[in-house]
CSV table of C-alpha atoms in Angstrom, one decimal:
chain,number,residue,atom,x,y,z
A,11,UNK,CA,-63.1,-25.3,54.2
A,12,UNK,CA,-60.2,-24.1,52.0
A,13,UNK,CA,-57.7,-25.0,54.0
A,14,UNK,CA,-55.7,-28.5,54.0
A,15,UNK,CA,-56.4,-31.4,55.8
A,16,UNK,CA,-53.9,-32.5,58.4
A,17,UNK,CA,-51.3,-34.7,57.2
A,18,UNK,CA,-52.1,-33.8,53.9
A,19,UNK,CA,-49.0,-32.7,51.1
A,20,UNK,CA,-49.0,-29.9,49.1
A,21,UNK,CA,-48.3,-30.3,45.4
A,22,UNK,CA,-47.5,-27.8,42.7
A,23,UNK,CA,-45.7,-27.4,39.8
A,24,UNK,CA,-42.0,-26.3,39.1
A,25,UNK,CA,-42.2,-23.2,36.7
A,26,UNK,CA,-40.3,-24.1,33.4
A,27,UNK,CA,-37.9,-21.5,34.5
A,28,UNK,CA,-36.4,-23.5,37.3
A,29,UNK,CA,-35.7,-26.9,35.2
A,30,UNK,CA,-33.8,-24.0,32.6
A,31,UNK,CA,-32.0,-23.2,35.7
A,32,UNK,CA,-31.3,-26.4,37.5
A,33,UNK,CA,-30.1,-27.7,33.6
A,34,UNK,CA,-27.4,-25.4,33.9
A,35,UNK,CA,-26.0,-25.5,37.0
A,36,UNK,CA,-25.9,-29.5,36.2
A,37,UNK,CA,-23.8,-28.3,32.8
A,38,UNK,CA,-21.5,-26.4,35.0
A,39,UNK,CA,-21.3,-29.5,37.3
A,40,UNK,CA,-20.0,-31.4,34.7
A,41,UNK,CA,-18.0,-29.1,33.2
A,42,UNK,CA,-15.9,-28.7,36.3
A,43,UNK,CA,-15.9,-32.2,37.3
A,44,UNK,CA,-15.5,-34.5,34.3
A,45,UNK,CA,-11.7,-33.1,33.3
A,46,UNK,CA,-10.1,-34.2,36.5
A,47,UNK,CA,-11.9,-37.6,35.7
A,48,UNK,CA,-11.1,-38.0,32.3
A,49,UNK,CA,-7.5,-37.3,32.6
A,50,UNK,CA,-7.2,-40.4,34.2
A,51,UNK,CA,-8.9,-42.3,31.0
A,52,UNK,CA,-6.1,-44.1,28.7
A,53,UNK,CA,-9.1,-43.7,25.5
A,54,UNK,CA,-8.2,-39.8,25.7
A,55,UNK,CA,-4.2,-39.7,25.9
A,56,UNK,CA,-2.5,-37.8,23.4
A,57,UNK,CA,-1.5,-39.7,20.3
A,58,UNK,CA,-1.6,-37.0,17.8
A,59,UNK,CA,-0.2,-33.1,17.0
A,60,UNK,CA,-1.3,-31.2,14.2
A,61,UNK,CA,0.0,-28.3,13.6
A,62,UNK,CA,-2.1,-25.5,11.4
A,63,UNK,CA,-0.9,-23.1,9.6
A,64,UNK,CA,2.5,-23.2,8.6
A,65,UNK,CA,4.2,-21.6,5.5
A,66,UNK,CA,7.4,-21.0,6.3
A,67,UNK,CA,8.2,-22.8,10.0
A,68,UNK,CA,9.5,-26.4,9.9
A,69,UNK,CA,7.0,-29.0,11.3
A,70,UNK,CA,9.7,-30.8,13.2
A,71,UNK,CA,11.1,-27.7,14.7
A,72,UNK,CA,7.7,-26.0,15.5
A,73,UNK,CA,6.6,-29.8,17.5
A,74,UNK,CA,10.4,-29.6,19.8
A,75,UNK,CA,9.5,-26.0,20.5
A,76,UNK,CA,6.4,-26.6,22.0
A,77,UNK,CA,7.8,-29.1,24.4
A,78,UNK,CA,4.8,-31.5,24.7
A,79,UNK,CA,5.0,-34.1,27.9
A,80,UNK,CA,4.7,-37.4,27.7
A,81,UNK,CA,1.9,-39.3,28.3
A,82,UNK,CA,0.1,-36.1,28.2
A,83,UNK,CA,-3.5,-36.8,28.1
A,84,UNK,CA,-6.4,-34.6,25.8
A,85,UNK,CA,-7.7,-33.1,29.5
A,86,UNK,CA,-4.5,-31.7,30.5
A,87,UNK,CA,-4.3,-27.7,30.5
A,88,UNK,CA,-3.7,-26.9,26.7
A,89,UNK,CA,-2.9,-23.0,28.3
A,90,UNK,CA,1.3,-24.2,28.4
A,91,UNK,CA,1.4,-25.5,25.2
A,92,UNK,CA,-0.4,-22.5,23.8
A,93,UNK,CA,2.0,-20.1,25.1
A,94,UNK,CA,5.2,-22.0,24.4
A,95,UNK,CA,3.8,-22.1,20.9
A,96,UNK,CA,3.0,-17.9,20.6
A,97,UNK,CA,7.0,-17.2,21.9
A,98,UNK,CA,8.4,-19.5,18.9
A,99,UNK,CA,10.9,-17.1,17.1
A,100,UNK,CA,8.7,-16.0,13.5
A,101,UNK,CA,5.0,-17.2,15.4
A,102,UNK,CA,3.1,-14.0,16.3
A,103,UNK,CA,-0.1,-15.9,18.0
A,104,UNK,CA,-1.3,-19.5,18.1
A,105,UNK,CA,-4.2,-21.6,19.7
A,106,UNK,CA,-3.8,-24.8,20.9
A,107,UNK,CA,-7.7,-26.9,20.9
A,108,UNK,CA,-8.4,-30.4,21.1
A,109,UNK,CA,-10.1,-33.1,18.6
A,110,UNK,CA,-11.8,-36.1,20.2
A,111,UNK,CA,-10.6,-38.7,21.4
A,112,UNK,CA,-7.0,-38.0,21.3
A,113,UNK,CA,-5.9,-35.2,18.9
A,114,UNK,CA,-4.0,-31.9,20.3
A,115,UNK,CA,-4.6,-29.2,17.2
A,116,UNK,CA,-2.6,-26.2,17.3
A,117,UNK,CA,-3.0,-23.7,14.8
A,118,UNK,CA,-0.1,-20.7,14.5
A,119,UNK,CA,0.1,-17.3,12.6
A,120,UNK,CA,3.5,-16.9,11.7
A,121,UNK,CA,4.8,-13.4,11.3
A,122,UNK,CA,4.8,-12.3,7.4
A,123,UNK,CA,8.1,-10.9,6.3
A,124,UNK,CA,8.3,-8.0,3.9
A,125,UNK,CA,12.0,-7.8,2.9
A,126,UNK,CA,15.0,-9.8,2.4
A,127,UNK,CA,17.9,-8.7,4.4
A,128,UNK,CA,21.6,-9.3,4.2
A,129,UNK,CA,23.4,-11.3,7.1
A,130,UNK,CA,26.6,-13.2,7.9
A,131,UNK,CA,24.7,-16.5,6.8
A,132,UNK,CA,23.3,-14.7,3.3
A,133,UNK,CA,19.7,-13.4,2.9
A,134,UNK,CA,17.2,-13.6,5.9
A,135,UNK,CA,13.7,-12.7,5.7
A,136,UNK,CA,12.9,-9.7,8.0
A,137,UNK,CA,9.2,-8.6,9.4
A,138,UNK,CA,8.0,-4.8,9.7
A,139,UNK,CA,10.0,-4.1,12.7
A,140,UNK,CA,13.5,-5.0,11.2
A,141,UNK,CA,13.6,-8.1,12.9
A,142,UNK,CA,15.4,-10.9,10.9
A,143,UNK,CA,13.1,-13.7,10.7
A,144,UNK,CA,14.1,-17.9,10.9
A,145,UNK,CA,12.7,-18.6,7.9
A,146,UNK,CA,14.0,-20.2,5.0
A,147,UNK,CA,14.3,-17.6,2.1
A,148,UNK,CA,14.1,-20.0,-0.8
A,149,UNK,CA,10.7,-21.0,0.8
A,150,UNK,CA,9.5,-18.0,2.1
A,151,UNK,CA,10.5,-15.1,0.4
A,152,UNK,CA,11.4,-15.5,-3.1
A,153,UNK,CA,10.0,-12.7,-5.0
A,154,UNK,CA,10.6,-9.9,-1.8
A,155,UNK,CA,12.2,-6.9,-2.1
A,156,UNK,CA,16.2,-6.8,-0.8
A,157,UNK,CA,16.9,-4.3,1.8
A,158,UNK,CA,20.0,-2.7,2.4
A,159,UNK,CA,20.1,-3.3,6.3
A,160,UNK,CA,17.9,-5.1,9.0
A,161,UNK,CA,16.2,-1.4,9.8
A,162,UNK,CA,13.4,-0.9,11.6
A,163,UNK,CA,12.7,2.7,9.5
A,164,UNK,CA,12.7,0.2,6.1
A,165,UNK,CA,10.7,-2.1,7.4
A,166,UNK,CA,7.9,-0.4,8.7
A,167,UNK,CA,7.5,2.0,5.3
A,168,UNK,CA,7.5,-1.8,3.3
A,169,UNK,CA,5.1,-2.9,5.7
A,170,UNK,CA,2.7,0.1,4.9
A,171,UNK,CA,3.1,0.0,1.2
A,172,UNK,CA,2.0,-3.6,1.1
A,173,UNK,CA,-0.7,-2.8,3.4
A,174,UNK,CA,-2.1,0.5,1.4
A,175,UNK,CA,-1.1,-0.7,-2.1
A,176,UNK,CA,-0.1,-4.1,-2.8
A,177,UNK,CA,0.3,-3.8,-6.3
A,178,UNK,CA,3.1,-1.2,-5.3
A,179,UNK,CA,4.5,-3.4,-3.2
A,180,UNK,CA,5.0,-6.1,-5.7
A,181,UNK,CA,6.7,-4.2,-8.3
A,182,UNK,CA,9.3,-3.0,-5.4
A,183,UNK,CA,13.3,-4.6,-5.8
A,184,UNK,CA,15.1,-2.8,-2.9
A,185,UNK,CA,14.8,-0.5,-0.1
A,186,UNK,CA,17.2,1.4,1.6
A,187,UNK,CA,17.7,4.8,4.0
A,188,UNK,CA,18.3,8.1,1.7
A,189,UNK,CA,19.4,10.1,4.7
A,190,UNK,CA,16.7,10.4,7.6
A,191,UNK,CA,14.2,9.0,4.8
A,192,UNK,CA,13.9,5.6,2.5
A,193,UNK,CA,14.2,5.3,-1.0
A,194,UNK,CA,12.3,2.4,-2.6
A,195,UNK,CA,14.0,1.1,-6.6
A,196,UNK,CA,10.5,0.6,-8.3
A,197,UNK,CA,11.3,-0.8,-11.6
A,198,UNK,CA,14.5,1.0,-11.7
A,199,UNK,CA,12.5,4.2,-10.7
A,200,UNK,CA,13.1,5.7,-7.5
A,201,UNK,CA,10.6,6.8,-5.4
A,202,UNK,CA,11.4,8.6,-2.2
A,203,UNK,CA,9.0,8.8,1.0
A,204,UNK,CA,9.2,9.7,4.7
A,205,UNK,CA,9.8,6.6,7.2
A,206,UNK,CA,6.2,7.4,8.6
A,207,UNK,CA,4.5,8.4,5.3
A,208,UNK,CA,0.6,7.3,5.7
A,209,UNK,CA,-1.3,4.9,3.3
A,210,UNK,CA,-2.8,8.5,1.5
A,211,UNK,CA,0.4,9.5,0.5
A,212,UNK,CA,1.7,6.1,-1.2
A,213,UNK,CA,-1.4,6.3,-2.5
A,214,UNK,CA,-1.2,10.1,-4.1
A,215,UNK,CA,2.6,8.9,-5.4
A,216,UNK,CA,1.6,5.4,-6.9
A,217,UNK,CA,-1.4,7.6,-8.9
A,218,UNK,CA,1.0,10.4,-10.0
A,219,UNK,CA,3.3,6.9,-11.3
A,220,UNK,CA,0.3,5.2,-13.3
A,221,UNK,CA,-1.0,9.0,-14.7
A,222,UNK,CA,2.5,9.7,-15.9
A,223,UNK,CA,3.0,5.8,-17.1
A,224,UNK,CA,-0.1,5.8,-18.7
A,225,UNK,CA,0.7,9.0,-21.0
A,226,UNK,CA,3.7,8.0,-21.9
A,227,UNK,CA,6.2,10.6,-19.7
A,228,UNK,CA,9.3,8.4,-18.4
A,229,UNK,CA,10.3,9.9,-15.1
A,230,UNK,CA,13.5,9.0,-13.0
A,231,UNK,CA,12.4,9.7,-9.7
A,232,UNK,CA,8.9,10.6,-7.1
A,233,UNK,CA,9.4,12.4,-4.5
A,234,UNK,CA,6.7,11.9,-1.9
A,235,UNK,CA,8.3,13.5,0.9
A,236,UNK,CA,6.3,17.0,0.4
A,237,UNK,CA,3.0,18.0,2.0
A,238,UNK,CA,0.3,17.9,-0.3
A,239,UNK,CA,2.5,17.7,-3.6
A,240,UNK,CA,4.7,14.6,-5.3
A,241,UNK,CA,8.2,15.7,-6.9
A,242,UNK,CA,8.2,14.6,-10.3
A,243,UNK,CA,12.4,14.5,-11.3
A,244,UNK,CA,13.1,13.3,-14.8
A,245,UNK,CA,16.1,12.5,-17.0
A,246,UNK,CA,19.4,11.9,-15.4
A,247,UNK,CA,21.6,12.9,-12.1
């Protein structure tokens, strides 16, 4: 007869599917329940902070900001300690990760400035929304341009020549407002552009500068601020 004999067991084997899926749900076991136990662990408390990334941001003064507890241990939630490091003034993201056994690495992205900006203390960097940045300006900013005011209108244009044409960018010395628009001093040319002039048309006035430069036809001023045209103006006034 086919059919078992009473008392007898039934045996088969598990389909390599289900140790797949009873390997993972042990992973996610353990995932969930070896923090809480390890926190306890003295091997994994926090003896070291490294902090990635920094060009212009003091060390020391990045570490106080982040406000780190003590006896903190590797297993603690880094998510604090992440955030208080993305709302430091000049930071604009961070990521806080851990190295075993006891090393808390948190890496920041500090916001780039694109001017230098007059204040009551002397020049302060200042980022692409006329914010004046807490950086040092004898270590970060050296060779930026100067504008004439923290202004938001200033800052953003800088921040789009430097993104559409760096080598533009570099040859800049100062920026300011010429009425509702900004004037850039290029070399002691001046070349004139809407606040919100797109990367094509810096592009069309940084050609007409090299085509004229590169024939030999001195110019005082471009004027960019025309729809499908650049105002060549030369000689004096």
């Amino acid at each position: 007869s086919g059919w078992p004999r009473a008392g007898a067991v039934a045996r088969g084997r598990l389909k390599p599917g289900w140790y797949l899926v009873g390997g993972a749900a042990l992973l996610a076991g353990l995932w969930f329940a070896l923090p809480p136990l390890l926190r306890h662990l003295e091997f994994f408390r926090l003896r070291r902070v490294e902090i990635v990334g920094l060009h212009n941001l003091a060390p020391a003064a990045v570490l106080e900001g982040l406000r780190i507890p003590a006896g903190m241990n590797l297993f603690d939630d880094l998510g604090p300690v992440e955030q208080r490091a993305g709302r430091l003034p000049g930071v604009a993201s961070a990521e806080a990760s851990r190295r075993l056994p006891g090393a808390l690495i948190v890496r920041v992205w500090e916001i780039p400035p694109v001017a230098l900006v007059p204040t009551a203390s002397g020049l302060a960097p200042m980022d692409q929304h006329g914010r004046v940045l807490p950086f040092d300006p004898t270590v970060a900013a050296p060779d930026l341009p100067v504008a004439a005011a923290a202004d938001p209108l200033v800052a953003g244009l800088l921040g789009r020549v430097r993104e559409a044409e760096p080598s533009l960018y570099a040859r800049v010395s100062s920026a300011a407002r010429y009425q509702a628009d900004v004037v850039l001093d290029v070399e002691g040319q001046r070349f004139l552009f809407r606040p919100n002039a797109p990367a094509e048309v810096i592009r069309a006035v940084l050609a007409v500068a090299q085509d004229l430069e590169r024939k030999q036809r001195p110019f005082r001023e471009l004027d960019g601020r025309y729809a499908g045209q650049v105002v060549v103006r030369r000689g004096r006034g």
